[in-house]
Coordinates of C-alpha atoms and ligand atoms in Angstrom, one line a residue:
X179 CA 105.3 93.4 127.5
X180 CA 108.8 93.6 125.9
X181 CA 109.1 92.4 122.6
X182 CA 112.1 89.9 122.3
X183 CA 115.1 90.4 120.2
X184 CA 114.1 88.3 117.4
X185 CA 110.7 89.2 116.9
X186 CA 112.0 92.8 117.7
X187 CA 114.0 92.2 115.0
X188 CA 111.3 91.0 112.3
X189 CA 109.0 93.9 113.2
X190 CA 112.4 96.2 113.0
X191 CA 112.8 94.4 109.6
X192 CA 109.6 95.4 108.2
X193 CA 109.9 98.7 110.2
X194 CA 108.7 100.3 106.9
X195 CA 105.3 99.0 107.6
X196 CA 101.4 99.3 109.5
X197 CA 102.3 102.7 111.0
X198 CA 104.4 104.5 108.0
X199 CA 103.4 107.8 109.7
X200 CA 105.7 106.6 112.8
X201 CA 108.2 105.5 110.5
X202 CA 109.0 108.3 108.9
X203 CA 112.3 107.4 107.0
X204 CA 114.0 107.9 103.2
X205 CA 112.6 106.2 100.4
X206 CA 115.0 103.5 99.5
X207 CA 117.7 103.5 97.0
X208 CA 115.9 100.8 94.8
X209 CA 113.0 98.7 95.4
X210 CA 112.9 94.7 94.6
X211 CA 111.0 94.5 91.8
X212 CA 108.6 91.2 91.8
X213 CA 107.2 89.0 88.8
X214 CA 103.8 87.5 90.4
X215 CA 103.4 83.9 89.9
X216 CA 99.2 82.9 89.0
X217 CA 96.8 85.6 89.6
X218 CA 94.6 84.2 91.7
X219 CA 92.7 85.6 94.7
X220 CA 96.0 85.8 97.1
X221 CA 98.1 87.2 94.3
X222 CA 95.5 89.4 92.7
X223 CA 93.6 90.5 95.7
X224 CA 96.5 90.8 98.2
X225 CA 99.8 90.7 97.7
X226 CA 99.8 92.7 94.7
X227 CA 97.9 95.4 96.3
X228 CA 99.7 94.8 99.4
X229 CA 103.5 95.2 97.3
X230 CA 101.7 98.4 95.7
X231 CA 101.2 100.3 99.0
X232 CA 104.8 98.8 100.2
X233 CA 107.5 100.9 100.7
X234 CA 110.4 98.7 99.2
X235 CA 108.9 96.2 96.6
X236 CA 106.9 96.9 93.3
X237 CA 105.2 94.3 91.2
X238 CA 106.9 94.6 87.8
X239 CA 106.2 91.1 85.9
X240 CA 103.5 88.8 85.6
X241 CA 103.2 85.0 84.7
X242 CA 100.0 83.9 84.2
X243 CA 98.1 80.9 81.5
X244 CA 95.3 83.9 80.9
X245 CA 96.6 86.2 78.8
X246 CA 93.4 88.6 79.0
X247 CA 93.7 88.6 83.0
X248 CA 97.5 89.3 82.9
X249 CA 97.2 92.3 80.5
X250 CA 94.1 94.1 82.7
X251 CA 96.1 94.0 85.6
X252 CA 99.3 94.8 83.9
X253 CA 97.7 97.8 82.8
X254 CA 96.1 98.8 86.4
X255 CA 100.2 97.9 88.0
X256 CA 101.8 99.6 84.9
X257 CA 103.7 96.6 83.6
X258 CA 104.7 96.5 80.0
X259 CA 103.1 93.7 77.4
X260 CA 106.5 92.4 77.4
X261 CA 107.0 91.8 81.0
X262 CA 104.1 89.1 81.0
X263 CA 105.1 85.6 80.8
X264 CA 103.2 82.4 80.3
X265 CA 104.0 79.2 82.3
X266 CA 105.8 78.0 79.1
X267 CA 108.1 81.0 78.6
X268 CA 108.2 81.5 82.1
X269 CA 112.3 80.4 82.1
X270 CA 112.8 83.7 80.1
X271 CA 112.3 85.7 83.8
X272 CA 116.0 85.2 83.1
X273 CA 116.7 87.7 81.0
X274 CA 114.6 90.2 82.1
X275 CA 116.9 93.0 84.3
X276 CA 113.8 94.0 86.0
X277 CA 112.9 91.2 87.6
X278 CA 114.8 90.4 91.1
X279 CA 112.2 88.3 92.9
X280 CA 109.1 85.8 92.4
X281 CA 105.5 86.1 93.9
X282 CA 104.3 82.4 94.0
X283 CA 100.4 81.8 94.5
X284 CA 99.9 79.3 92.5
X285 CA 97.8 75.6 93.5
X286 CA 100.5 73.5 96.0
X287 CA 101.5 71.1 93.6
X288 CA 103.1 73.9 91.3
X289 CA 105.3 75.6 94.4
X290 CA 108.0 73.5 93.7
X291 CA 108.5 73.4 90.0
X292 CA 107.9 77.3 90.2
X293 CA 110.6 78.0 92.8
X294 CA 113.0 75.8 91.5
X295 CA 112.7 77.2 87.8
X296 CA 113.1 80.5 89.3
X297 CA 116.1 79.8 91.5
X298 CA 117.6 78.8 88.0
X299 CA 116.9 81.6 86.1
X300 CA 118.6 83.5 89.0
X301 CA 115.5 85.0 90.9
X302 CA 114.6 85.3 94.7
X303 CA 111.8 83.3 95.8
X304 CA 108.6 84.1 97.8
X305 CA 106.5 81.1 98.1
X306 CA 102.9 80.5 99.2
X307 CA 102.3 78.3 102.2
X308 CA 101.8 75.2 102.4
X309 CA 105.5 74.9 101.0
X310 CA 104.9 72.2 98.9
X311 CA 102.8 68.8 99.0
X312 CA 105.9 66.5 99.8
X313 CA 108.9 66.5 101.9
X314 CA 110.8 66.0 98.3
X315 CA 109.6 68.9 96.6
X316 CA 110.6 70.8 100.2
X317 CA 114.0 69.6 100.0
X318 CA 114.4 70.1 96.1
X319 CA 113.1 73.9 96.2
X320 CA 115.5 74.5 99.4
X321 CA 118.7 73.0 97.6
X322 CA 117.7 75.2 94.3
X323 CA 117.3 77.8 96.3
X324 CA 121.0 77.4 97.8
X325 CA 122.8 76.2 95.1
X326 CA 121.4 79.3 92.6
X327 CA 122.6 81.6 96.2
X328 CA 119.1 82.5 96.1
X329 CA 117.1 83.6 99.0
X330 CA 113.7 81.5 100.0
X331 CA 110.7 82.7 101.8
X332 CA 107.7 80.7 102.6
X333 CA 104.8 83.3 103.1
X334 CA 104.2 82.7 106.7
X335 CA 102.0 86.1 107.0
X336 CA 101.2 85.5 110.5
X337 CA 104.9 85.3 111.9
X338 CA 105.2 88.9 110.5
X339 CA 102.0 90.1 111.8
X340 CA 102.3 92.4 115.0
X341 CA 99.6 90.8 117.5
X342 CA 100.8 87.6 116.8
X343 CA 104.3 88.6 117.8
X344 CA 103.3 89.9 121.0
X345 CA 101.6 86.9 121.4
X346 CA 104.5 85.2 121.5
X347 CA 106.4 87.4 123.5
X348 CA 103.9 87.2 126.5
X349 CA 104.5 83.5 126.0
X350 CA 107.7 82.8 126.1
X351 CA 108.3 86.2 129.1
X352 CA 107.2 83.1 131.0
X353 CA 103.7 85.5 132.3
X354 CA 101.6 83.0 131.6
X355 CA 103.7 80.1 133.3
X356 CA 104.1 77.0 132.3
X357 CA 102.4 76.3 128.8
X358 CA 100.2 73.1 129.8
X359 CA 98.1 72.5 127.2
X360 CA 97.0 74.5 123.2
X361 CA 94.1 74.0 121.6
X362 CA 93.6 75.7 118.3
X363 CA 90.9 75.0 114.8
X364 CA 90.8 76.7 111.8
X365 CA 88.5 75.4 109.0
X366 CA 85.7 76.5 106.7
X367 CA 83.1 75.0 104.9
X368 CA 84.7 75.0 101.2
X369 CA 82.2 75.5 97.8
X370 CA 82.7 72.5 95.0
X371 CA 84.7 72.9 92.3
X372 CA 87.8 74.0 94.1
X373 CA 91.3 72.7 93.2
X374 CA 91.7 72.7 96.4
X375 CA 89.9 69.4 96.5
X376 CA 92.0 68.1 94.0
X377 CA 94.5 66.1 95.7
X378 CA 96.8 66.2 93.1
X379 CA 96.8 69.8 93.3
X380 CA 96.3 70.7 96.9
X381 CA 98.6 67.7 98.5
X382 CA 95.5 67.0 101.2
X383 CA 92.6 68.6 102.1
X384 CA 92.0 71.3 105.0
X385 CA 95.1 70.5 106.9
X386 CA 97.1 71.5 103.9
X387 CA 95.6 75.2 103.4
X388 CA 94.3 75.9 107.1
X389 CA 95.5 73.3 109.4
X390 CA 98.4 74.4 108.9
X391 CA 98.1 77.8 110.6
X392 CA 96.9 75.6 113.4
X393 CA 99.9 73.6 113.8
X394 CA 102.8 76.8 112.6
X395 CA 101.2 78.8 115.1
X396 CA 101.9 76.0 118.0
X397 CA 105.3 75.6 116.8
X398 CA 105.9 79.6 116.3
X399 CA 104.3 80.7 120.0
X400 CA 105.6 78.1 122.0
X401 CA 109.3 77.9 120.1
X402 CA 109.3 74.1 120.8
X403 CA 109.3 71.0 118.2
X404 CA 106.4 68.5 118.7
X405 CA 108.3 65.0 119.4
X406 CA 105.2 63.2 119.0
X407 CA 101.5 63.3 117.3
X408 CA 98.5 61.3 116.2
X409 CA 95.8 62.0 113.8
X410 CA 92.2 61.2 113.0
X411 CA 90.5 62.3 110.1
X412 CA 87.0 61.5 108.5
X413 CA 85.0 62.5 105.6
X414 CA 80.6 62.9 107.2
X415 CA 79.7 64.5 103.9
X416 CA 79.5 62.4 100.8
X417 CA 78.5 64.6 98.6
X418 CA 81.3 64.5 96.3
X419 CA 83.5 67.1 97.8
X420 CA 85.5 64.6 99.6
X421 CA 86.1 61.8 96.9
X422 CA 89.8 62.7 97.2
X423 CA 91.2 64.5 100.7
X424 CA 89.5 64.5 104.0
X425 CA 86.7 66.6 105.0
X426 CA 88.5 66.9 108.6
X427 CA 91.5 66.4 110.7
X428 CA 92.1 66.1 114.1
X429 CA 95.6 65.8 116.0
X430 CA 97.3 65.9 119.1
X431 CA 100.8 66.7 119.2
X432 CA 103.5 66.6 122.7
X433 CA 106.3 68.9 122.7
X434 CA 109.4 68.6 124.9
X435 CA 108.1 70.6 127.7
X436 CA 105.7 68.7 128.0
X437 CA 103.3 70.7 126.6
X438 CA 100.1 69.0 124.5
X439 CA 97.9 70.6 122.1
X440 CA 94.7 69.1 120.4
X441 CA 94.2 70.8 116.8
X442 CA 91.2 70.2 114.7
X443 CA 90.7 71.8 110.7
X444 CA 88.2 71.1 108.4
X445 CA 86.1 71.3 104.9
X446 CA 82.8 70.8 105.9
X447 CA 82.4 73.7 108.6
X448 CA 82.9 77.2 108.9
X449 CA 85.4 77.0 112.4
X450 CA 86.7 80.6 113.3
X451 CA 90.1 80.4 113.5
X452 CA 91.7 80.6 116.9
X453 CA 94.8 79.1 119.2
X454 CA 94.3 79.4 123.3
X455 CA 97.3 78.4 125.2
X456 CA 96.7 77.1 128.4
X457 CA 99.6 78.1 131.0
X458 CA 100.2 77.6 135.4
X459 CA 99.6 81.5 135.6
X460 CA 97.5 82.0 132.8
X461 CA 95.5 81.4 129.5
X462 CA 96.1 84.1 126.1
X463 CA 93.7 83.5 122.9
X464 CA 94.1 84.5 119.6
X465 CA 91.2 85.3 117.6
X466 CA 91.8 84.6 113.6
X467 CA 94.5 83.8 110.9
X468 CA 92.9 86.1 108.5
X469 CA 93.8 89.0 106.9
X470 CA 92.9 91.3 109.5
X471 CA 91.5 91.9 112.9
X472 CA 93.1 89.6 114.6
X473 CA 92.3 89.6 118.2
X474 CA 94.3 88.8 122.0
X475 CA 93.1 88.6 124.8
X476 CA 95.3 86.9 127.9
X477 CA 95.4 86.5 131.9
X478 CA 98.5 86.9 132.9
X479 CA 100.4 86.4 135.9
X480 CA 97.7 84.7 138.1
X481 CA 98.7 82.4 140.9
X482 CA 96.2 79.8 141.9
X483 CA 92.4 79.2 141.1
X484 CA 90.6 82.6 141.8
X485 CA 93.3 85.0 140.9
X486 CA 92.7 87.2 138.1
X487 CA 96.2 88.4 137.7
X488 CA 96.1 90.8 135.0
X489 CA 94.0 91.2 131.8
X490 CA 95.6 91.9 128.4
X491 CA 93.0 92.3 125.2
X492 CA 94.8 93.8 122.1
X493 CA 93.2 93.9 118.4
X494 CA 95.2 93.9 115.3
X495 CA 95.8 97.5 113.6
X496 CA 95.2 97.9 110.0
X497 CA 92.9 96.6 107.3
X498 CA 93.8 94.1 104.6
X499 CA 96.3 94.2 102.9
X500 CA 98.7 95.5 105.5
X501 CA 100.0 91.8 106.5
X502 CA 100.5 92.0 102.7
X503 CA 102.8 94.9 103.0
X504 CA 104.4 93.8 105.9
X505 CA 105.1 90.5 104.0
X506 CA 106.4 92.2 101.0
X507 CA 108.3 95.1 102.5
X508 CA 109.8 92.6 105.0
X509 CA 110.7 90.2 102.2
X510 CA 112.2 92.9 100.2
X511 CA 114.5 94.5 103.3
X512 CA 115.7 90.3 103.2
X513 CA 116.7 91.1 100.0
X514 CA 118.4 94.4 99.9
X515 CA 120.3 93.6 103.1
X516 CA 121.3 90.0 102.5
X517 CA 119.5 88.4 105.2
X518 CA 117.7 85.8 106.0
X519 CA 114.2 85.7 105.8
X520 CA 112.8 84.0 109.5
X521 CA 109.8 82.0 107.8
X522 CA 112.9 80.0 105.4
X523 CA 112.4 77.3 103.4
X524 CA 113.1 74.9 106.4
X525 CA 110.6 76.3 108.3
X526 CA 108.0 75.1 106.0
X527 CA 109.6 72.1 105.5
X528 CA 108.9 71.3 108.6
X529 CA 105.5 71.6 108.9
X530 CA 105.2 70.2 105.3
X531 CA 107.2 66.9 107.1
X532 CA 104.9 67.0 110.1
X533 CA 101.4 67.6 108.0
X534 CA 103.1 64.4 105.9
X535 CA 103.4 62.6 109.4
X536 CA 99.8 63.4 110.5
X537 CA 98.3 61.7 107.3
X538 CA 100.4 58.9 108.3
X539 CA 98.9 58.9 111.7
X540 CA 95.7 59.3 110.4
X541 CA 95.5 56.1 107.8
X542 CA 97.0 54.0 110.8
X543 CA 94.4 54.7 112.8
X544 CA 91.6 54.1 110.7
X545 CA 92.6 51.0 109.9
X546 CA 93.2 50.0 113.6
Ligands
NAD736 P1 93.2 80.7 93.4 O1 92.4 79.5 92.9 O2 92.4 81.9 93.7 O3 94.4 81.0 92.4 C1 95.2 80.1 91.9 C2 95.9 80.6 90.6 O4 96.6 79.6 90.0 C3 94.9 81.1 89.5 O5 95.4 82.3 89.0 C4 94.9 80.0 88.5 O6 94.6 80.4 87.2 C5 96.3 79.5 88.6 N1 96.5 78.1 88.2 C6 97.5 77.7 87.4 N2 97.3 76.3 87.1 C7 96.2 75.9 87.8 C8 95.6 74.7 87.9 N3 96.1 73.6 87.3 N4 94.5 74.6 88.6 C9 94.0 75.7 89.3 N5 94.6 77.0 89.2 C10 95.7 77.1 88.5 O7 93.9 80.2 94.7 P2 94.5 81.1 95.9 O8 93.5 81.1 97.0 O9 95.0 82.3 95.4 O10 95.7 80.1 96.5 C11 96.9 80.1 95.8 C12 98.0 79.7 96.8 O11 98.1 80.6 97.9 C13 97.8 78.3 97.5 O12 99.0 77.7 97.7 C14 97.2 78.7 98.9 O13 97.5 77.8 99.9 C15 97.9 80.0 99.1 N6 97.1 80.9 100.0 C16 97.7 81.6 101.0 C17 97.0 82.4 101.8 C18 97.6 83.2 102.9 O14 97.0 83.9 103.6 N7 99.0 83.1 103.0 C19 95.6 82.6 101.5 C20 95.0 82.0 100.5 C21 95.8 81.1 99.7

């Protein structure tokens, strides 16, 4: 199945990536060098490593509010004393020559301050999904982001990754007909003492972290908009987890087309991720948002009930953290070419606004 153009042209982007035997090519004239933003577990377990084993991006700055975590892994990356920042200093990435970009993985309700601060102090931007917890914050990190001429990636991992995007070329080839109906969950059952069930921090609860892949992956596959959507959500376990976001969320959504797609996330249960699009010739699955191993299978080309038409099953290449060096690398090419990243800042503005309108949909109906 033929890639298309455009996600030719992403995987072409971040050619530098899964197989570097097959891509044999010069190393480049400079690489982006990246402050990472909070060392948590995406920061300090993937993207960093994932940068490391990059071809075109190093980590050469860190910000951090624990000074004795910063210097360890300054010392495993190489990264002078001086090139760690706290979140108070953190405006001095400004003067520092050797910093061109900024790694953000930090709890939701700081993407926006963090971007915007580094937009002003002259930096590139990668930015950790969700974008940000309001459709404000969205718009405010994207105008910094222009106004500073400044480019703005959310870290959509999945729209890099290479099953995915033959995912959605079988889709939209049209082999598996008309796209009737999705259906897709994504969820796990989340320890206490998270700030992710902080609402202040985290925006939400499940929908904000995982749902969301749910609902990006039904807009990236298909290529459509939804026009319309409803949401239920409920809390079953009162066990103090869920004093302040939901335990889980359901929602339908209707696209142009005509297409209809019934998503579920949640706290409270370990769901393996997964999105099966229903089509007139056919049905294709995909098997996990994680970091690796992500799985398709698809009948394609079928006709009527009984006809097998043909089998596809594929399995993602490459162990964690290649998405992370696709990412990075793919980022980084952005950046030395002056182009566009595909996952922008409206991108995940968009889902940021339709996440918004889901919680909207959701209070309605429980008061009805
Ligand atoms: P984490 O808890 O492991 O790390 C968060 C970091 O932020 C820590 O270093 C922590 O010290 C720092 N921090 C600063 N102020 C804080 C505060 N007030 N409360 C809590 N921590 C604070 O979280 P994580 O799993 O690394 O998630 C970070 C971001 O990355 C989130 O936006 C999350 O949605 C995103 N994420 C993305 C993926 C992906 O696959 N793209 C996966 C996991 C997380």
């Amino acid at each position: 199945m033929p890639l298309s153009r455009r996600d030719f042209a992403r995987l072409a982007a971040a050619a530098t990536i899964l197989p570097r035997a097959a891509f044999s090519q010069a190393a480049p004239a400079r690489k982006v060098r990246y402050a990472a933003v909070g060392l948590g577990r995406i920061t300090a377990d993937h993207f960093m490593p994932g940068t490391k084993q990059g071809s075109l991006g190093e980590i050469t700055a860190l910000v951090s509010g624990h000074p004795e975590k910063a210097k360890k892994l300054a010392a495993q990356y190489g990264i002078p004393e001086s090139s760690i920042y706290s979140y108070e200093n953190y405006d001095q990435i400004r003067d520092n020559p050797n910093i061109d970009a900024v790694y953000i993985g930090l709890p939701n309700s700081m993407h926006a301050e963090y971007t915007i601060r580094a937009a002003q102090a002259g930096k590139h931007v990668l930015c950790e999904k969700p974008m940000a917890n309001t459709v404000a914050e969205c718009e405010a990190m994207i105008a910094a982001c222009k106004q500073a001429d400044k480019m703005l990636m959310i870290a959509y991992r999945c729209q890099l990754e290479a099953t995915t995007l033959r995912a959605r070329s079988i889709v939209q080839s049209g082999a598996l007909g008309k796209i009737q109906a999705i259906e897709s969950a994504n969820g796990f059952n989340i320890a206490p003492g998270e700030w992710r069930l902080n609402r202040a921090l985290a925006g939400g609860g499940p929908l904000m972290d995982v749902g969301i892949y749910s609902l990006n992956a039904c807009r990236f596959l298909t290529g459509e908009e939804p026009v319309a959507l409803s949401a239920y959500s409920s809390v079953i376990d009162h066990d103090g987890r869920f004093d302040q976001v939901e335990e889980n969320l359901s929602w339908t959504m209707q696209f142009p087309s005509g297409t209809v797609a019934s998503c579920t996330t949640s706290y409270g249960a370990n769901l393996d991720g997964y999105i099966r699009l229903h089509g007139s010739k056919g049905s294709l699955t995909l098997n996990g948002f994680g970091y690796s191993s992500i799985h398709l299978s698809a009948h394609l080309n079928g006709k009527f009930h009984g006809d097998p038409g043909e089998n596809i099953d594929v399995l993602e290449q490459g162990s964690d953290p290649a998405q992370f060096v696709v990412e990075s690398d793919y980022f980084s090419k952005c950046i030395l070419n002056h182009t566009q990243p595909g996952p922008s800042g409206e991108e995940g503005l968009r889902d940021v606004t339709l996440m918004m309108q889901m919680y909207e949909s959701a209070a309605r109906n429980r008061q009805a």
